[in-house]
Coordinates of N, CA and C and ligand atoms in Angstrom, one line a residue:
M269 N -102.0 49.5 79.7 CA -102.9 50.2 78.8 C -102.1 50.4 77.5
R270 N -100.9 51.0 77.6 CA -100.1 51.3 76.4 C -99.8 49.9 75.7
A271 N -99.5 48.9 76.4 CA -99.1 47.7 75.8 C -100.2 47.1 75.0
A272 N -101.4 47.2 75.6 CA -102.7 46.8 75.0 C -102.8 47.5 73.5
A273 N -102.7 48.9 73.7 CA -102.8 49.7 72.4 C -101.8 49.2 71.4
L274 N -100.7 48.9 71.7 CA -99.5 48.6 70.9 C -99.9 47.2 70.2
L275 N -100.4 46.3 71.1 CA -100.9 45.1 70.5 C -101.8 45.3 69.4
L276 N -102.9 46.1 69.8 CA -103.9 46.3 68.8 C -103.5 46.9 67.5
L277 N -102.4 47.8 67.7 CA -101.8 48.2 66.3 C -101.2 47.2 65.6
L278 N -100.4 46.3 66.4 CA -99.7 45.3 65.7 C -100.6 44.3 65.0
A279 N -101.8 44.1 65.7 CA -102.8 43.2 65.1 C -103.4 43.8 63.9
A280 N -103.5 45.2 64.0 CA -104.2 45.8 62.7 C -103.2 45.7 61.7
A281 N -101.8 46.0 61.9 CA -100.9 45.9 60.9 C -100.9 44.5 60.3
G282 N -100.9 43.5 61.1 CA -101.0 42.2 60.5 C -102.1 41.9 59.6
C283 N -103.3 42.5 60.1 CA -104.5 42.2 59.4 C -104.4 42.8 57.9
N284 N -103.6 44.0 57.8 CA -103.6 44.6 56.6 C -102.7 43.8 55.7
R285 N -101.8 43.1 56.2 CA -100.8 42.4 55.2 C -101.4 41.1 54.9
T286 N -102.2 40.6 55.8 CA -102.6 39.0 55.6 C -103.2 39.0 54.3
P287 N -104.4 39.8 53.8 CA -105.2 39.4 52.6 C -104.2 39.4 51.4
S288 N -103.3 40.2 51.2 CA -102.5 40.3 49.9 C -101.6 39.1 50.0
S289 N -101.0 38.7 51.1 CA -100.0 37.6 51.1 C -100.6 36.2 51.0
S290 N -101.6 35.9 51.8 CA -102.2 34.7 51.9 C -103.5 34.4 51.1
S291 N -104.4 35.4 50.9 CA -105.6 35.2 50.2 C -105.4 35.5 48.7
A292 N -104.3 36.3 48.4 CA -104.3 36.7 46.9 C -104.0 35.4 46.0
P293 N -104.8 35.1 45.0 CA -104.6 34.0 44.2 C -103.2 33.9 43.5
V294 N -102.7 32.9 43.1 CA -101.5 32.7 42.3 C -101.9 32.8 40.9
A295 N -101.0 33.5 40.1 CA -101.4 33.7 38.6 C -101.1 32.4 38.0
S296 N -101.9 32.1 37.0 CA -101.5 31.0 36.1 C -101.4 31.4 34.6
G297 N -101.6 32.8 34.5 CA -101.4 33.4 33.1 C -100.5 34.6 33.3
F298 N -99.9 35.1 32.2 CA -99.2 36.4 32.3 C -99.4 37.1 31.0
G299 N -99.7 38.4 31.1 CA -100.0 39.2 29.9 C -98.7 40.2 29.8
V300 N -98.8 41.1 28.9 CA -97.8 42.1 28.7 C -98.3 43.5 29.0
A301 N -99.6 43.6 28.9 CA -100.3 44.9 29.0 C -101.6 44.8 29.9
I302 N -102.2 45.8 30.4 CA -103.3 45.9 31.1 C -104.1 47.2 30.6
V303 N -105.3 47.0 30.3 CA -106.1 48.1 29.7 C -107.5 48.3 30.4
G304 N -108.1 49.4 30.5 CA -109.4 49.7 31.2 C -110.4 49.3 30.2
I305 N -111.4 48.5 30.6 CA -112.6 48.1 29.6 C -113.7 49.1 30.1
S306 N -114.2 49.1 31.2 CA -115.3 49.9 31.6 C -115.2 50.4 33.0
G307 N -116.1 51.3 33.3 CA -116.2 51.8 34.8 C -115.5 53.1 34.9
E308 N -114.8 53.6 34.0 CA -114.3 54.9 34.2 C -115.1 56.3 34.2
K309 N -114.7 57.3 34.9 CA -115.5 58.5 34.8 C -116.9 58.4 35.4
Q310 N -117.0 57.6 36.5 CA -118.2 57.6 37.1 C -118.3 58.7 38.3
T311 N -119.5 59.0 38.8 CA -119.6 60.1 39.8 C -120.4 59.5 40.9
A312 N -120.1 59.6 42.0 CA -120.9 59.3 43.3 C -120.5 60.1 44.4
G313 N -121.4 60.1 45.4 CA -120.9 60.8 46.7 C -119.7 60.2 47.3
A314 N -118.9 61.0 48.1 CA -117.8 60.5 48.8 C -118.3 59.4 49.6
G315 N -117.7 58.2 49.7 CA -117.9 57.1 50.5 C -119.0 56.2 49.9
A316 N -119.6 56.7 48.8 CA -120.7 55.7 48.2 C -120.0 54.7 47.2
T317 N -120.8 53.8 46.8 CA -120.4 52.7 45.9 C -120.8 53.3 44.5
L318 N -119.8 53.0 43.5 CA -120.1 53.3 42.2 C -121.1 52.5 41.7
D319 N -122.0 53.0 40.8 CA -123.1 52.1 40.1 C -122.5 51.0 39.4
Q320 N -121.5 51.2 38.6 CA -121.0 50.2 37.6 C -119.6 49.6 38.3
P321 N -119.4 48.3 38.1 CA -118.1 47.8 38.4 C -117.1 48.3 37.5
V322 N -115.8 48.2 38.0 CA -114.6 48.7 37.3 C -114.0 47.6 36.7
V323 N -113.7 47.5 35.3 CA -113.2 46.2 34.6 C -111.9 46.5 33.8
A324 N -110.9 45.7 34.2 CA -109.6 45.8 33.5 C -109.4 44.6 32.8
Q325 N -108.6 44.6 31.8 CA -108.3 43.4 30.9 C -106.7 43.3 30.7
V326 N -106.4 42.1 31.0 CA -104.8 41.8 30.7 C -104.7 41.2 29.3
N327 N -103.9 41.8 28.6 CA -103.7 41.3 27.1 C -102.1 40.8 26.8
D328 N -102.1 39.9 26.0 CA -100.7 39.5 25.4 C -100.4 40.4 24.4
A329 N -99.3 40.1 23.8 CA -98.5 41.0 22.9 C -99.4 41.2 21.7
Q330 N -100.4 40.3 21.3 CA -101.2 40.5 20.2 C -102.5 41.2 20.6
G331 N -102.6 41.6 21.8 CA -103.9 42.3 22.2 C -105.0 41.4 22.7
T332 N -104.7 40.2 22.7 CA -105.9 39.2 23.2 C -105.8 38.9 24.7
G333 N -107.0 38.8 25.2 CA -107.0 38.7 26.6 C -106.4 37.4 27.1
V334 N -105.8 37.4 28.3 CA -105.2 36.4 29.0 C -105.8 35.9 30.3
A335 N -106.2 34.7 30.1 CA -106.9 34.1 31.4 C -105.9 33.8 32.6
G336 N -106.3 33.8 33.8 CA -105.6 33.5 34.9 C -104.4 34.5 35.4
A337 N -104.5 35.6 34.8 CA -103.5 36.8 35.1 C -104.1 37.4 36.6
L338 N -103.1 37.6 37.4 CA -103.4 38.3 38.6 C -103.5 39.8 38.4
V339 N -104.7 40.4 38.9 CA -104.8 41.9 38.9 C -105.0 42.4 40.2
Q340 N -104.4 43.4 40.6 CA -104.7 43.9 41.8 C -105.0 45.4 41.8
F341 N -106.0 45.8 42.5 CA -106.6 47.2 42.6 C -106.0 47.9 43.7
S342 N -105.6 49.2 43.6 CA -105.2 49.9 44.7 C -105.6 51.5 44.5
S343 N -105.6 52.3 45.5 CA -105.9 53.7 45.2 C -105.3 54.4 46.4
M344 N -104.6 55.6 46.0 CA -104.1 56.6 46.9 C -105.3 57.4 47.6
D345 N -106.4 57.3 47.0 CA -107.5 58.3 47.4 C -108.5 57.5 48.3
G346 N -108.1 56.4 48.9 CA -108.9 55.7 49.9 C -110.0 54.9 49.4
A347 N -110.2 54.7 48.1 CA -111.2 53.8 47.6 C -111.0 52.4 48.0
H348 N -112.1 51.8 48.1 CA -112.1 50.3 48.7 C -112.7 49.3 47.5
F349 N -111.9 48.3 47.4 CA -112.4 47.3 46.3 C -112.8 46.0 46.9
D350 N -113.9 45.5 46.2 CA -114.4 44.2 46.5 C -114.7 43.3 45.2
P351 N -113.7 42.3 45.0 CA -112.6 42.2 45.8 C -111.4 43.1 45.2
P352 N -110.4 43.2 46.1 CA -109.3 44.0 45.7 C -108.3 43.4 44.7
S353 N -108.3 42.0 44.7 CA -107.4 41.3 43.6 C -108.0 40.1 43.3
G354 N -107.6 39.6 42.0 CA -108.2 38.2 41.7 C -107.5 38.0 40.3
L355 N -108.0 36.7 39.8 CA -107.4 36.4 38.5 C -108.4 36.7 37.3
T356 N -107.9 37.0 36.2 CA -108.8 37.1 35.0 C -109.5 36.0 34.6
G357 N -110.7 36.3 34.0 CA -111.5 35.3 33.5 C -111.0 34.7 32.1
S358 N -111.8 33.9 31.4 CA -111.5 33.4 30.2 C -111.5 34.5 29.1
D359 N -112.1 35.7 29.4 CA -112.0 36.9 28.5 C -110.8 37.7 28.7
G360 N -110.0 37.4 29.8 CA -109.0 38.1 30.1 C -109.3 39.4 31.1
Q361 N -110.6 39.4 31.5 CA -111.0 40.4 32.3 C -111.3 40.2 33.9
F362 N -111.0 41.2 34.7 CA -111.2 41.1 36.1 C -112.1 42.3 36.4
S363 N -113.1 42.2 37.4 CA -114.1 43.2 37.5 C -114.2 43.3 39.1
T364 N -114.3 44.5 39.5 CA -114.4 44.8 40.9 C -115.4 45.9 41.2
T365 N -116.0 45.8 42.5 CA -116.9 46.8 42.9 C -116.2 47.8 43.7
V366 N -116.5 49.1 43.4 CA -115.6 50.2 44.1 C -116.5 51.0 44.9
R367 N -115.9 51.2 46.2 CA -116.6 52.2 47.2 C -115.6 53.3 47.2
L368 N -116.0 54.6 46.9 CA -115.1 55.8 46.9 C -114.7 56.1 48.4
G369 N -113.6 56.7 48.5 CA -113.0 57.2 49.8 C -113.9 58.3 50.3
G370 N -113.7 58.7 51.6 CA -114.5 59.6 52.3 C -114.3 61.1 51.8
A371 N -113.2 61.4 51.2 CA -113.0 62.9 50.8 C -113.5 62.9 49.4
S372 N -114.0 64.1 49.0 CA -114.5 64.5 47.7 C -113.3 64.9 46.9
G373 N -113.5 64.8 45.6 CA -112.4 65.1 44.6 C -112.2 64.1 43.6
R374 N -111.2 64.3 42.7 CA -110.9 63.2 41.8 C -110.3 62.1 42.5
T375 N -110.8 60.8 42.0 CA -110.2 59.7 42.6 C -109.5 58.8 41.6
S376 N -108.3 58.5 41.8 CA -107.5 57.5 40.9 C -107.6 56.1 41.3
L377 N -108.0 55.2 40.5 CA -107.8 53.7 40.7 C -106.8 53.1 39.9
V378 N -106.0 52.4 40.4 CA -104.9 51.8 39.7 C -105.1 50.2 39.7
A379 N -105.1 49.6 38.5 CA -105.0 48.2 38.4 C -103.7 47.7 37.9
T380 N -103.1 46.8 38.5 CA -101.8 46.4 38.3 C -101.7 44.8 37.9
T381 N -100.8 44.5 37.0 CA -100.5 43.1 36.8 C -99.1 42.9 36.6
Q382 N -98.6 41.7 36.5 CA -97.1 41.5 36.4 C -96.9 40.8 35.0
D383 N -95.9 41.0 34.3 CA -95.6 40.0 33.1 C -94.8 38.9 33.8
K384 N -94.4 38.1 32.8 CA -93.7 36.8 33.2 C -92.4 37.1 34.0
S385 N -91.7 38.1 33.6 CA -90.4 38.5 34.3 C -90.7 39.4 35.6
G386 N -91.9 39.4 35.9 CA -92.1 40.1 37.2 C -92.2 41.6 37.0
K387 N -92.2 42.2 35.7 CA -92.3 43.6 35.6 C -93.8 44.1 35.7
R388 N -94.1 45.1 36.5 CA -95.4 45.6 36.7 C -95.8 46.5 35.5
V389 N -97.2 46.2 35.1 CA -97.8 47.2 34.2 C -99.0 47.6 34.9
Q390 N -99.5 48.8 34.6 CA -100.7 49.2 35.4 C -101.5 50.2 34.3
V391 N -102.8 50.3 34.7 CA -103.8 51.2 34.0 C -104.5 52.0 35.1
T392 N -104.8 53.3 35.0 CA -105.5 54.2 36.0 C -106.9 54.5 35.5
F393 N -107.8 54.4 36.4 CA -109.2 54.9 36.1 C -109.4 56.0 36.9
A394 N -110.0 57.0 36.3 CA -110.5 58.4 37.0 C -111.8 58.3 37.4
E395 N -112.2 58.6 38.6 CA -113.6 58.6 39.2 C -113.7 60.0 39.9
I396 N -115.0 60.3 40.2 CA -115.2 61.7 40.8 C -116.0 61.4 42.1
A397 N -115.5 61.8 43.3 CA -116.3 61.8 44.5 C -116.7 63.1 44.8
L398 N -118.1 63.2 45.0 CA -118.7 64.5 45.2 C -119.0 64.8 46.8
D399 N -118.8 66.1 47.1 CA -119.1 66.4 48.4 C -120.6 66.6 48.6
Y400 N -121.1 67.1 49.8 CA -122.3 67.2 50.2 C -123.2 68.0 49.2
Q401 N -122.6 69.3 48.9 CA -123.3 70.2 48.1 C -123.4 69.7 46.7
Q402 N -122.2 69.2 46.1 CA -122.3 68.7 44.8 C -123.2 67.6 44.6
T403 N -123.4 66.6 45.7 CA -124.3 65.5 45.6 C -125.8 66.1 45.5
L404 N -126.0 67.2 46.3 CA -127.2 67.7 46.1 C -127.4 68.4 44.7
G405 N -126.5 68.9 44.0 CA -126.5 69.4 42.7 C -126.8 68.3 41.7
Q406 N -126.1 67.0 42.1 CA -126.3 65.8 41.1 C -127.9 65.4 41.1
V407 N -128.5 65.5 42.4 CA -129.8 65.1 42.5 C -130.8 66.0 41.7
L408 N -130.5 67.4 41.9 CA -131.2 68.3 41.3 C -131.1 68.2 39.7
N409 N -129.9 67.9 39.3 CA -129.6 67.7 37.9 C -130.4 66.6 37.3
E410 N -130.4 65.5 38.0 CA -131.3 64.4 37.5 C -132.7 64.7 37.5
K411 N -133.1 65.4 38.4 CA -134.6 65.7 38.5 C -135.0 66.8 37.4
Y412 N -134.2 67.9 37.2 CA -134.6 68.9 36.4 C -133.7 69.2 35.1
C413 N -132.6 68.8 35.0 CA -131.7 69.2 33.9 C -131.3 68.3 33.0
S414 N -131.2 67.0 33.3 CA -130.5 66.1 32.6 C -131.4 65.5 31.3
R415 N -132.6 65.8 31.5 CA -133.5 65.3 30.3 C -133.2 66.1 29.0
C416 N -132.7 67.4 29.2 CA -132.2 68.2 28.2 C -130.7 68.1 27.9
H417 N -130.0 68.3 29.0 CA -128.5 68.4 28.9 C -127.8 66.9 28.7
N418 N -128.4 65.9 28.9 CA -127.8 64.6 28.7 C -128.6 64.0 27.5
S419 N -127.8 63.7 26.4 CA -128.4 63.1 25.1 C -128.9 61.7 25.4
E420 N -128.5 61.0 26.5 CA -128.9 59.6 26.6 C -130.1 59.3 27.4
S421 N -131.0 58.6 27.0 CA -132.2 58.2 27.8 C -131.8 57.2 28.7
T422 N -132.6 57.1 29.9 CA -132.5 56.0 30.7 C -133.9 55.4 31.0
A423 N -133.9 54.4 31.9 CA -135.1 53.6 32.1 C -136.0 54.7 32.8
E424 N -135.6 55.7 33.6 CA -136.5 56.6 34.3 C -136.9 57.8 33.4
R425 N -136.1 58.2 32.4 CA -136.4 59.4 31.7 C -136.1 59.2 30.2
V426 N -136.8 59.9 29.3 CA -136.5 59.9 27.9 C -135.8 61.3 27.6
S427 N -134.7 61.1 27.0 CA -134.0 62.4 26.6 C -134.7 63.3 25.7
N428 N -134.8 64.5 26.0 CA -135.4 65.6 25.2 C -134.3 66.2 24.4
H429 N -133.0 65.9 24.5 CA -131.8 66.6 24.0 C -132.0 66.9 22.6
D430 N -132.3 65.9 21.7 CA -132.2 66.0 20.3 C -133.4 66.7 19.8
N431 N -134.4 67.0 20.6 CA -135.6 67.8 20.0 C -135.3 69.1 20.1
L432 N -134.3 69.7 20.8 CA -134.1 71.0 20.9 C -133.4 71.8 19.7
S433 N -133.8 73.0 19.5 CA -133.2 73.6 18.2 C -131.8 74.0 18.5
V434 N -131.4 74.4 19.7 CA -130.0 74.8 20.1 C -129.6 73.7 21.1
A435 N -128.6 72.9 20.8 CA -128.2 71.8 21.5 C -127.5 72.2 22.9
P436 N -128.1 71.9 24.1 CA -127.4 72.2 25.4 C -126.1 71.2 25.4
H437 N -125.2 71.7 26.4 CA -124.0 71.1 26.5 C -124.3 70.0 27.6
A438 N -123.5 68.8 27.7 CA -123.4 68.0 28.9 C -122.6 68.7 29.9
F439 N -123.0 68.6 31.2 CA -122.3 69.3 32.2 C -120.9 68.9 32.4
S440 N -120.6 67.6 31.8 CA -119.2 67.1 32.0 C -118.3 67.8 30.8
D441 N -119.0 68.5 29.9 CA -118.2 69.1 28.8 C -117.4 70.3 29.3
G442 N -116.3 70.0 29.9 CA -115.3 71.0 30.6 C -114.9 72.1 29.5
A443 N -114.6 71.6 28.3 CA -114.2 72.5 27.3 C -115.1 73.8 27.1
T444 N -116.3 73.4 27.2 CA -117.4 74.5 27.1 C -117.6 75.2 28.5
L445 N -118.1 74.4 29.4 CA -118.6 74.9 30.8 C -117.6 75.7 31.6
N446 N -116.4 75.1 31.5 CA -115.2 75.8 32.1 C -115.0 77.3 31.7
Q447 N -115.5 77.6 30.5 CA -115.2 78.9 30.0 C -116.3 79.9 30.6
I448 N -117.4 79.3 31.1 CA -118.4 80.2 31.7 C -118.2 80.5 33.1
S449 N -118.2 81.8 33.5 CA -117.9 82.2 34.9 C -119.0 81.7 35.8
R450 N -118.7 81.6 37.0 CA -119.7 81.1 38.0 C -120.9 82.1 38.0
A451 N -120.7 83.5 37.8 CA -121.8 84.4 37.8 C -122.7 84.1 36.6
N452 N -122.0 83.8 35.5 CA -123.0 83.6 34.3 C -123.6 82.2 34.4
L453 N -123.0 81.2 35.1 CA -123.8 80.1 35.3 C -124.9 80.2 36.1
V454 N -124.8 80.9 37.3 CA -125.9 81.2 38.1 C -126.9 82.1 37.3
A455 N -126.4 83.0 36.5 CA -127.5 83.9 35.8 C -128.3 83.1 34.8
I456 N -127.8 82.2 34.0 CA -128.5 81.5 33.0 C -129.4 80.4 33.7
I457 N -129.0 79.8 34.8 CA -129.9 78.9 35.5 C -131.1 79.6 36.2
T458 N -130.7 80.7 36.7 CA -131.7 81.6 37.4 C -132.8 82.2 36.6
H459 N -132.2 83.0 35.5 CA -133.1 83.8 34.7 C -133.5 83.1 33.4
G460 N -132.8 82.0 33.0 CA -133.1 81.4 31.7 C -132.3 81.8 30.4
G461 N -132.4 81.1 29.4 CA -131.6 81.5 28.2 C -132.2 82.9 27.7
A462 N -133.5 83.1 27.5 CA -134.0 84.3 26.9 C -133.5 85.6 27.6
A463 N -133.4 85.5 28.9 CA -132.9 86.8 29.5 C -131.5 87.2 29.3
L464 N -130.8 86.2 28.7 CA -129.3 86.4 28.4 C -129.0 86.2 26.9
S465 N -130.2 86.5 26.1 CA -130.0 86.5 24.5 C -129.5 85.1 24.1
K466 N -129.9 84.0 24.8 CA -129.7 82.7 24.4 C -131.0 82.0 24.2
S467 N -131.0 80.7 23.8 CA -132.1 80.0 23.5 C -133.2 80.0 24.6
P468 N -134.5 80.4 24.2 CA -135.5 80.4 25.3 C -135.8 79.0 25.7
E469 N -135.3 77.9 25.1 CA -135.6 76.5 25.5 C -134.8 76.2 26.7
M470 N -133.9 77.1 27.2 CA -133.3 76.9 28.5 C -134.2 77.7 29.4
P471 N -135.0 76.9 30.3 CA -135.9 77.5 31.2 C -135.3 78.3 32.4
P472 N -136.1 79.4 32.8 CA -135.6 80.1 34.1 C -136.0 79.1 35.3
Y473 N -135.1 79.1 36.3 CA -135.2 78.2 37.4 C -135.5 78.9 38.8
S474 N -135.5 80.3 38.6 CA -135.9 81.1 39.9 C -137.2 80.8 40.5
P475 N -138.2 80.4 39.6 CA -139.4 80.1 40.2 C -139.5 78.8 41.1
T476 N -138.4 77.9 40.6 CA -138.5 76.5 41.0 C -137.4 76.2 42.3
L477 N -136.3 76.8 42.0 CA -135.2 76.5 42.9 C -134.7 77.6 43.6
S478 N -134.1 77.4 44.9 CA -133.6 78.3 45.7 C -132.3 78.7 45.2
A479 N -131.7 79.9 45.7 CA -130.4 80.3 45.4 C -129.4 79.3 45.8
S480 N -129.7 78.6 46.9 CA -128.7 77.5 47.4 C -128.8 76.2 46.5
D481 N -129.9 76.0 46.0 CA -130.0 74.9 45.1 C -129.2 75.2 43.8
I482 N -129.4 76.4 43.3 CA -128.6 76.9 42.1 C -127.0 76.8 42.4
E483 N -126.7 77.2 43.6 CA -125.3 77.2 43.9 C -124.9 75.7 43.9
A484 N -125.7 74.8 44.4 CA -125.3 73.4 44.4 C -125.1 72.8 42.9
L485 N -126.0 73.3 42.1 CA -126.0 72.9 40.6 C -124.6 73.3 40.0
T486 N -124.2 74.6 40.3 CA -122.9 75.1 39.8 C -121.9 74.3 40.4
A487 N -121.8 74.0 41.7 CA -120.8 73.3 42.3 C -120.8 71.9 41.6
Y488 N -121.8 71.3 41.3 CA -121.8 70.0 40.6 C -121.3 70.1 39.3
I489 N -121.6 71.1 38.5 CA -121.1 71.3 37.1 C -119.6 71.5 37.1
R490 N -119.1 72.2 38.2 CA -117.7 72.4 38.4 C -116.9 71.0 38.5
A491 N -117.6 70.2 39.5 CA -116.9 69.0 39.9 C -116.9 68.0 38.9
V492 N -117.8 67.9 37.9 CA -117.9 66.9 36.9 C -117.1 67.2 35.6
A493 N -116.6 68.5 35.6 CA -116.1 69.0 34.3 C -114.8 68.1 33.8
D494 N -114.9 67.9 32.5 CA -113.7 67.1 32.0 C -113.3 67.7 30.6
P495 N -112.1 68.2 30.4 CA -111.0 68.4 31.5 C -111.5 69.2 32.8
P496 N -110.9 68.8 33.8 CA -111.1 69.5 35.1 C -111.2 71.0 35.1
Y497 N -112.2 71.6 35.9 CA -112.1 73.0 36.0 C -110.9 73.6 37.0
R498 N -110.3 74.5 36.3 CA -109.2 75.0 37.2 C -109.6 76.5 37.6
P499 N -109.7 76.9 38.8 CA -110.2 78.3 39.2 C -109.1 79.2 38.7
Q500 N -109.6 80.3 38.2 CA -108.8 81.4 37.6 C -107.9 81.9 38.8
G501 N -106.7 82.3 38.6 CA -105.8 82.8 39.5 C -104.8 81.9 40.0
V502 N -105.1 80.5 39.9 CA -104.1 79.6 40.4 C -102.9 79.6 39.6
F503 N -103.1 79.8 38.2 CA -101.8 79.8 37.2 C -101.3 81.2 37.4
N504 N -102.1 82.2 37.6 CA -101.6 83.6 37.6 C -100.7 83.8 38.8
A505 N -100.7 83.0 39.7 CA -99.9 83.3 40.9 C -98.4 83.1 40.6
N506 N -98.1 82.3 39.8 CA -96.7 82.0 39.3 C -96.5 82.4 37.8
P507 N -96.4 83.6 37.5 CA -96.3 83.9 36.1 C -95.0 83.5 35.4
Ligands
HEC86 C1 -136.1 72.0 28.4 C2 -134.7 71.9 28.1 C3 -133.8 72.3 29.1 C4 -133.7 72.1 30.5 C5 -134.8 71.2 31.2 C6 -132.6 72.6 31.1 N1 -131.8 73.2 30.1 FE1 -130.1 74.3 30.3 N2 -130.0 74.7 28.4 C7 -131.0 74.3 27.5 C8 -130.6 74.9 26.1 C9 -131.4 74.6 24.8 C10 -129.3 75.6 26.4 C11 -128.6 76.3 25.3 C12 -128.8 77.7 25.4 C13 -128.0 78.4 24.2 O1 -126.9 78.1 24.0 O2 -128.5 79.3 23.4 C14 -129.2 75.5 27.6 C15 -128.1 76.1 28.4 C16 -127.6 76.0 29.6 C17 -126.4 76.4 30.1 C18 -125.1 77.0 29.4 C19 -124.2 76.0 28.9 C20 -124.7 75.2 27.8 O3 -125.0 74.0 28.1 O4 -124.9 75.7 26.7 C21 -126.4 76.0 31.4 C22 -125.2 76.3 32.5 C23 -127.6 75.3 31.8 N3 -128.4 75.4 30.6 C24 -127.9 74.8 33.0 C25 -129.1 74.1 33.3 C26 -129.5 73.7 34.5 C27 -128.6 73.7 35.8 C28 -130.6 73.2 34.4 C29 -131.6 72.3 35.5 C30 -131.8 73.1 36.7 C31 -131.0 73.2 32.9 N4 -130.1 73.8 32.4 C32 -132.2 72.6 32.4 C33 -132.1 73.5 27.7 C34 -132.4 73.1 28.9

């Protein structure tokens, strides 16, 4: 029994090593820098696939894209890449599809390449994995809030943001939203702007949403804050 388990372990360990050594392509070009092109700051449920691919570009000293450079993606936060490595195209770019790890929280993705001398350079992409409650908040946000709080229109909805006399903030606007206490977030969502001497264009949601829906929305707002939300007291503990 034990020998069989050990064999399985060895086989698994071998499997982990095989793709990077045998199937990783060999670089035909080398740059000196790697930069992020797109796919940063996406939000999805833990374990879900990000909507947009993550794209890195390898550049030469002049900042021009280098074709044929090897890019390898990795993550300490359990993210999975398809493909995890490959060569840059004629534009110097390499694109991968990302499935987030199973744990919620900030997720860092690292893209690495090597210059001619073998020195590694890398760029980090920050993504956000939502837990179950935060994912519910994201769904409710899309349904009820984002038409006013998000200034961009999508195929499914036209933004109302620019028609409002007082501009609401994007929920990712941590500089503003992190200043508002949880109790006040709940209050403005529950009772609306007018009840708090704010703009009456912010509707009251107590007729539409349950208390736990409103908790989910505040959890989502905290999860997507940029800069990240830091609960009070964490800093006070070490004066
Ligand atoms: C019809 C447009 C509209 C919708 C829909 C809307 N809001 Fe607002 N919201 C506003 C406006 C306008 C303000 C700014 C109020 C002020 O500062 O006087 C605001 C302010 C807020 C604030 C205070 C922070 C800020 O952005 O200034 C929070 C929190 C908030 N809304 C949450 C929500 C949530 C959660 C939903 C969805 C359940 C939602 N809002 C839906 C218009 C809207």
